[in-house]
PDB file of C-alpha atoms in Angstrom:
ATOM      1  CA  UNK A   1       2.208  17.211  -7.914  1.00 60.00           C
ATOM      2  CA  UNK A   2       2.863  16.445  -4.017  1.00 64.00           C
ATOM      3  CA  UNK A   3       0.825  18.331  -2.777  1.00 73.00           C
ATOM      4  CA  UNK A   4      -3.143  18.041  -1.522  1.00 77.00           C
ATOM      5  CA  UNK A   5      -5.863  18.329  -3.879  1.00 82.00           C
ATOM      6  CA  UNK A   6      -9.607  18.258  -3.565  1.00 85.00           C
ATOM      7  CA  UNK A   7     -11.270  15.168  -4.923  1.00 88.00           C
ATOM      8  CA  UNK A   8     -14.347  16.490  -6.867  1.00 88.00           C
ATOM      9  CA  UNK A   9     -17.253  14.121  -8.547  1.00 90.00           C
ATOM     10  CA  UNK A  10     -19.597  14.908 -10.706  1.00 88.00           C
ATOM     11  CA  UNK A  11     -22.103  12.904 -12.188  1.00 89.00           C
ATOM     12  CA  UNK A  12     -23.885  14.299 -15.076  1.00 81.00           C
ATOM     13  CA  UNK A  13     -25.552  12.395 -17.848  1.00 81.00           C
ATOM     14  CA  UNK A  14     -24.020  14.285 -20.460  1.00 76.00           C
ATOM     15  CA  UNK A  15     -20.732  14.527 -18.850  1.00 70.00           C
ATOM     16  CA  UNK A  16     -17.692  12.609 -20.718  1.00 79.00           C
ATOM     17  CA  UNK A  17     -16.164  10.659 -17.933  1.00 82.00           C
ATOM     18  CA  UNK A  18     -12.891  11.444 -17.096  1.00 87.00           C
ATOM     19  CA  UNK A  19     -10.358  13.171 -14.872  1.00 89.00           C
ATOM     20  CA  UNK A  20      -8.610  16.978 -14.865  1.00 85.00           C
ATOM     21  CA  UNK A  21      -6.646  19.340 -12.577  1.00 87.00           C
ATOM     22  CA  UNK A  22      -8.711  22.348 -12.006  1.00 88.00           C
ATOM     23  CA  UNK A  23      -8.318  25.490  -9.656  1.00 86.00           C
ATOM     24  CA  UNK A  24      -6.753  22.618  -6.909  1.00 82.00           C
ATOM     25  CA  UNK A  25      -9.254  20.023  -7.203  1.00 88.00           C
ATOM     26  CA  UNK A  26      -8.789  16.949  -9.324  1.00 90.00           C
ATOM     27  CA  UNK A  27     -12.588  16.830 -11.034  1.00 89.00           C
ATOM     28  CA  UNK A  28     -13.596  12.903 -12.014  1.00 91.00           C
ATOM     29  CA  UNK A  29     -16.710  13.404 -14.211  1.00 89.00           C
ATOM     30  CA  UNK A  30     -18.738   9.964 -14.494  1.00 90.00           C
ATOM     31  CA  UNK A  31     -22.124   9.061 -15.397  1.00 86.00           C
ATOM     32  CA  UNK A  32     -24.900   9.196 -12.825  1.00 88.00           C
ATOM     33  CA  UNK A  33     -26.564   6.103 -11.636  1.00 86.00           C
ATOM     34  CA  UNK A  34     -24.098   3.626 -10.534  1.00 86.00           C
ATOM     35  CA  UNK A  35     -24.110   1.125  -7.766  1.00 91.00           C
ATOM     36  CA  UNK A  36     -21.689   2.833  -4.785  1.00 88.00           C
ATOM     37  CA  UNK A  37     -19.357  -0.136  -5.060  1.00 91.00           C
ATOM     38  CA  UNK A  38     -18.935   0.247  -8.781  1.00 91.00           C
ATOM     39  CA  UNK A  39     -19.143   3.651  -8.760  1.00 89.00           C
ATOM     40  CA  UNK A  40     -15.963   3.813  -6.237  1.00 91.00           C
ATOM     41  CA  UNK A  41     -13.995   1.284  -8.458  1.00 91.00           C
ATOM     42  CA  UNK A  42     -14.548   3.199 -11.345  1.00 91.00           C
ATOM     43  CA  UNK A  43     -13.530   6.513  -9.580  1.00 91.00           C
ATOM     44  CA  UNK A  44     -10.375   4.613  -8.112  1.00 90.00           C
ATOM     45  CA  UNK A  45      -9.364   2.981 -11.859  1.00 91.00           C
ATOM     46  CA  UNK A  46      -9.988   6.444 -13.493  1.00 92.00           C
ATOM     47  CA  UNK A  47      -7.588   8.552 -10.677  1.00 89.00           C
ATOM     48  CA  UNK A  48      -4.985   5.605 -11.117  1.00 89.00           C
ATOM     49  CA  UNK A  49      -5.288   6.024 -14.633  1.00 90.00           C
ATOM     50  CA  UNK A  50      -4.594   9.789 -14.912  1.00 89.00           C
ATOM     51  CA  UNK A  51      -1.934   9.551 -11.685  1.00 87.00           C
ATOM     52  CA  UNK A  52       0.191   7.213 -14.116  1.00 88.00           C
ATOM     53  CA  UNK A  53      -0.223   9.096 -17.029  1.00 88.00           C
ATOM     54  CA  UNK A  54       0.394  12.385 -15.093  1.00 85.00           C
ATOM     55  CA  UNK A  55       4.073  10.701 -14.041  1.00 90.00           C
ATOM     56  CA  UNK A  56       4.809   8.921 -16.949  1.00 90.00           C
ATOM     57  CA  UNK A  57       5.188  12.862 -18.455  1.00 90.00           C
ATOM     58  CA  UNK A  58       7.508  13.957 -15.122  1.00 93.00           C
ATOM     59  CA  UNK A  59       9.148  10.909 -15.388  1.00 96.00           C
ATOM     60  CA  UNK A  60      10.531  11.565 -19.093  1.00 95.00           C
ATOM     61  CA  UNK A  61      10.860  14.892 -18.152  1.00 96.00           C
ATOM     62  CA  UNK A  62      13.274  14.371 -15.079  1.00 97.00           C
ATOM     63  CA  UNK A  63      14.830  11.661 -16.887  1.00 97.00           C
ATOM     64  CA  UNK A  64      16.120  13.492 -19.557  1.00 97.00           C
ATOM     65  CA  UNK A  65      17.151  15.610 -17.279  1.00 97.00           C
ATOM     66  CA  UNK A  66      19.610  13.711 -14.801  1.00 98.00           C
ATOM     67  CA  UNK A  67      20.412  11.069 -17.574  1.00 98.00           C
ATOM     68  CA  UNK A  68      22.852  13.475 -19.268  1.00 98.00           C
ATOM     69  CA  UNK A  69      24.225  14.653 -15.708  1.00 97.00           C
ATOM     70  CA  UNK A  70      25.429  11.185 -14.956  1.00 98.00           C
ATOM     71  CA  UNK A  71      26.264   9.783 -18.636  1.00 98.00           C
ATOM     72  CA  UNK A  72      23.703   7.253 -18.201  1.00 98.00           C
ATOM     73  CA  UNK A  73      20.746   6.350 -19.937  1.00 96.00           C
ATOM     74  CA  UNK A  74      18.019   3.513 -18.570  1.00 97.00           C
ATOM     75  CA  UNK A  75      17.270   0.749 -20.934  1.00 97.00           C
ATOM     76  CA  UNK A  76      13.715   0.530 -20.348  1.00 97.00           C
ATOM     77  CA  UNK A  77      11.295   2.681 -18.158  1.00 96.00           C
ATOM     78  CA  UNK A  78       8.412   1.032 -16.078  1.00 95.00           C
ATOM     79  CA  UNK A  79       6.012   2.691 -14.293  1.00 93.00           C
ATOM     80  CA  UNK A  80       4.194   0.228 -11.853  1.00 89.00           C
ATOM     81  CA  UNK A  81       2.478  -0.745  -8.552  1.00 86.00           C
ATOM     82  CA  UNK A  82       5.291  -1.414  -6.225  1.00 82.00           C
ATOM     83  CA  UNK A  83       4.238  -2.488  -2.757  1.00 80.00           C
ATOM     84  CA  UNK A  84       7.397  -1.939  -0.857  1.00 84.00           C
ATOM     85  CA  UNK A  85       9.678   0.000  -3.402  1.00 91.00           C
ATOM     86  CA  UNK A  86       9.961   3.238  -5.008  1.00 95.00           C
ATOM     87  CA  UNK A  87      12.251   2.269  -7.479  1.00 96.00           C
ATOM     88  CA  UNK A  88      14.564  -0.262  -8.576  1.00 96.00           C
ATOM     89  CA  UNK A  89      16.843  -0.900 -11.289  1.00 96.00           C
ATOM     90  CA  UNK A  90      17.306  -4.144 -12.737  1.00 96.00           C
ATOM     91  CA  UNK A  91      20.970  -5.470 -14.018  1.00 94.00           C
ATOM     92  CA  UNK A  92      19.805  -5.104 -17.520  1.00 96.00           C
ATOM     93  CA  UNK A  93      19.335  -1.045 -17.106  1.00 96.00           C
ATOM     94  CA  UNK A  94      15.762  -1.215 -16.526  1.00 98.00           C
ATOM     95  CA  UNK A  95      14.309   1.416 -14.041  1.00 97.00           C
ATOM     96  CA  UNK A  96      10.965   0.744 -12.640  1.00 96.00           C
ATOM     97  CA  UNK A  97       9.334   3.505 -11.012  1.00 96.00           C
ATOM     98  CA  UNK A  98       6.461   3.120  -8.145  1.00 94.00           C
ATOM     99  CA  UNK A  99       3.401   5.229  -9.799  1.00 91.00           C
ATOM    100  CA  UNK A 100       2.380   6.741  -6.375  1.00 90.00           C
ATOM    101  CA  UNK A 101       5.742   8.950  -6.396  1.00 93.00           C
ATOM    102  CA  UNK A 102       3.356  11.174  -8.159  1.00 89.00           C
ATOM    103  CA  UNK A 103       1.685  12.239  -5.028  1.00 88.00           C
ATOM    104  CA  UNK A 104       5.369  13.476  -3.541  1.00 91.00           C
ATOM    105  CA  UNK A 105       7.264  16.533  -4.405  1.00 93.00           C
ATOM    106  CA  UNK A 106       9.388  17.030  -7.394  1.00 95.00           C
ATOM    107  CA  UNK A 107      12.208  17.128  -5.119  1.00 97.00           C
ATOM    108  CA  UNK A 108      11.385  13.669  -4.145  1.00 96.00           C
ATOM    109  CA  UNK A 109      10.856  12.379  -7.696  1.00 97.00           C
ATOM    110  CA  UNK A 110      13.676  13.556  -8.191  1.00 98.00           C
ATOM    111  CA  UNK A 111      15.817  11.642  -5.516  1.00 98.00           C
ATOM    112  CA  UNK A 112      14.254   8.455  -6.750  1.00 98.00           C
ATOM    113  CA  UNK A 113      15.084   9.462  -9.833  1.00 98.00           C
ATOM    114  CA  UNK A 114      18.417   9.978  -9.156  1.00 99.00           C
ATOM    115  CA  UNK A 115      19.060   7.035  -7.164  1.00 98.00           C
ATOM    116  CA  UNK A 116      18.301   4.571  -9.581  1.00 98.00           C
ATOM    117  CA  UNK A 117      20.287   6.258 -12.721  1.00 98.00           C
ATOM    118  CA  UNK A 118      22.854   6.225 -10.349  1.00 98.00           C
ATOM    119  CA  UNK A 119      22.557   2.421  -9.791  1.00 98.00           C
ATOM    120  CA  UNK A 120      23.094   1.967 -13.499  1.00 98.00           C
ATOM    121  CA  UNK A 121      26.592   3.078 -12.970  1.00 97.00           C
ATOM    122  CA  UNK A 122      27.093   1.287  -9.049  1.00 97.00           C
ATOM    123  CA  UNK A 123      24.571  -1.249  -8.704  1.00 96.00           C
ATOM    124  CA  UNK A 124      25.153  -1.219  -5.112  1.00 97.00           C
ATOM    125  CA  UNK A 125      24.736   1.258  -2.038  1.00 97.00           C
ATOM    126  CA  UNK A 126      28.612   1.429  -1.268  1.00 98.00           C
ATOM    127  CA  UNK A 127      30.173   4.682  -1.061  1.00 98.00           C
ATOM    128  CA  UNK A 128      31.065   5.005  -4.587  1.00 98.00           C
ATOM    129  CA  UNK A 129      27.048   4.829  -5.225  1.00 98.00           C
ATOM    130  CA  UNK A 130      25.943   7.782  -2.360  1.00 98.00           C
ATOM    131  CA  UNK A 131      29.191  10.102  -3.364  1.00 98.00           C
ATOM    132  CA  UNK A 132      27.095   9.640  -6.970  1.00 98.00           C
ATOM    133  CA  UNK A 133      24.065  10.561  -5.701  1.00 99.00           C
ATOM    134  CA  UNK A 134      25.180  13.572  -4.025  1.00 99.00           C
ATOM    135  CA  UNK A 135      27.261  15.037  -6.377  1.00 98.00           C
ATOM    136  CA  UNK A 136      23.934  15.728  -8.431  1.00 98.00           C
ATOM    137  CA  UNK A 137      21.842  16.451  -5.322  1.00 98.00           C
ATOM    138  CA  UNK A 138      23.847  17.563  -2.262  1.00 98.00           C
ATOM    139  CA  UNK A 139      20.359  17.549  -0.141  1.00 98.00           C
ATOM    140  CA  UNK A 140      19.939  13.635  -0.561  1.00 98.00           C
ATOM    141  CA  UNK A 141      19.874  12.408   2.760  1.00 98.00           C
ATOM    142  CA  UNK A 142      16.925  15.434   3.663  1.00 98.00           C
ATOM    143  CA  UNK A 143      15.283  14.288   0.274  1.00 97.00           C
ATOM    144  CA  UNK A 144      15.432  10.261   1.503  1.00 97.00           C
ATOM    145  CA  UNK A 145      14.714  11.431   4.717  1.00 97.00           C
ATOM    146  CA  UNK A 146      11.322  12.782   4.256  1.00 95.00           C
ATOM    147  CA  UNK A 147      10.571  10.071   1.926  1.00 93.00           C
ATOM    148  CA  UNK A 148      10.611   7.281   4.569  1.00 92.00           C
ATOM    149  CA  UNK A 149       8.715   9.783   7.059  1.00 92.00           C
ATOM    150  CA  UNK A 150       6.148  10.983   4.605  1.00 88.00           C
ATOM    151  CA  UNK A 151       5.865   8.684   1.773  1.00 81.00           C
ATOM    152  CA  UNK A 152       3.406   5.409   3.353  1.00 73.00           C
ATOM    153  CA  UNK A 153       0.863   8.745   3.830  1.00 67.00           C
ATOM    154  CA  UNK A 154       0.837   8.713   0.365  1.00 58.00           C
ATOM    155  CA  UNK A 155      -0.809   5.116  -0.079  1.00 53.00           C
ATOM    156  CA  UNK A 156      -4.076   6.365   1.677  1.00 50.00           C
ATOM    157  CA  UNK A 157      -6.510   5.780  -1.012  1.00 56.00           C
ATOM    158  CA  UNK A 158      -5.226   3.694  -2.279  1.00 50.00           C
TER     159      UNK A 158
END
């Protein structure tokens, strides 16, 4: 994704509520009628909803991609609301994943990505662990750099 959409709602009494990608808008279709404070928590669970399930399918996707590139292969998978972390990867081989990586480019997905199947190999940031990193993406540092520039824009909404 990473890149700006158009939030679009329409209420419509015979609409099925739920959320799609069309022509560069994401489209929520609820029911009309709701009070503006439930209507905007609705709104908010249904877009967190999709966003999640939207990265859950990159997430396999890039997985299966680096995993074989590194000989490595995460335990477990956890997509969740991190406050101050992107990723992490816990001793066991577990890689949790912050959901709102979705609204960065694939490029930076792909970092994260990266960094933490790399941390099932070095669990640490010594030199071993970045000489890792960047022999599957050279561009790292440009990559981590524009994540801590850009990537608190990203927690707008929510």
């Amino acid at each position: 994704m990473g890149k700006p959409y158009t939030l679009k709602v329409v209420r419509q009494k015979k609409s099925i509520p739920g959320v799609h990608l069309k022509k560069g808008n994401i489209i929520v279709s609820i029911s009309p009628g709701l009070e503006e404070e439930k209507e905007r928590e609705l709104i908010k669970e249904m877009l967190t909803k999709w966003y999640k399930d939207s990265f859950g399918d990159i997430v396999r996707e890039r997985i299966e991609k680096y995993s074989p590139e590194l000989n490595v292969a995460p335990a477990k998978i956890f997509i969740k609301n991190q406050k101050t972390r992107w990723g992490s990867c816990s001793t066991k081989g577990n890689i949790n994943l912050n959901w709102l990586l979705v609204m960065t480019p694939l490029e930076i997905i792909d970092y994260v990505i990266v960094h933490e199947l790399s941390h099932l190999k070095v669990m640490n940031h010594s030199q071993e662990f970045w000489t890792l990193v960047e022999s599957i993406l050279p561009d790292y540092k440009e990559r981590r750099k524009w994540l801590k520039e850009n990537g608190t824009k990203k927690t707008i909404f929510f």
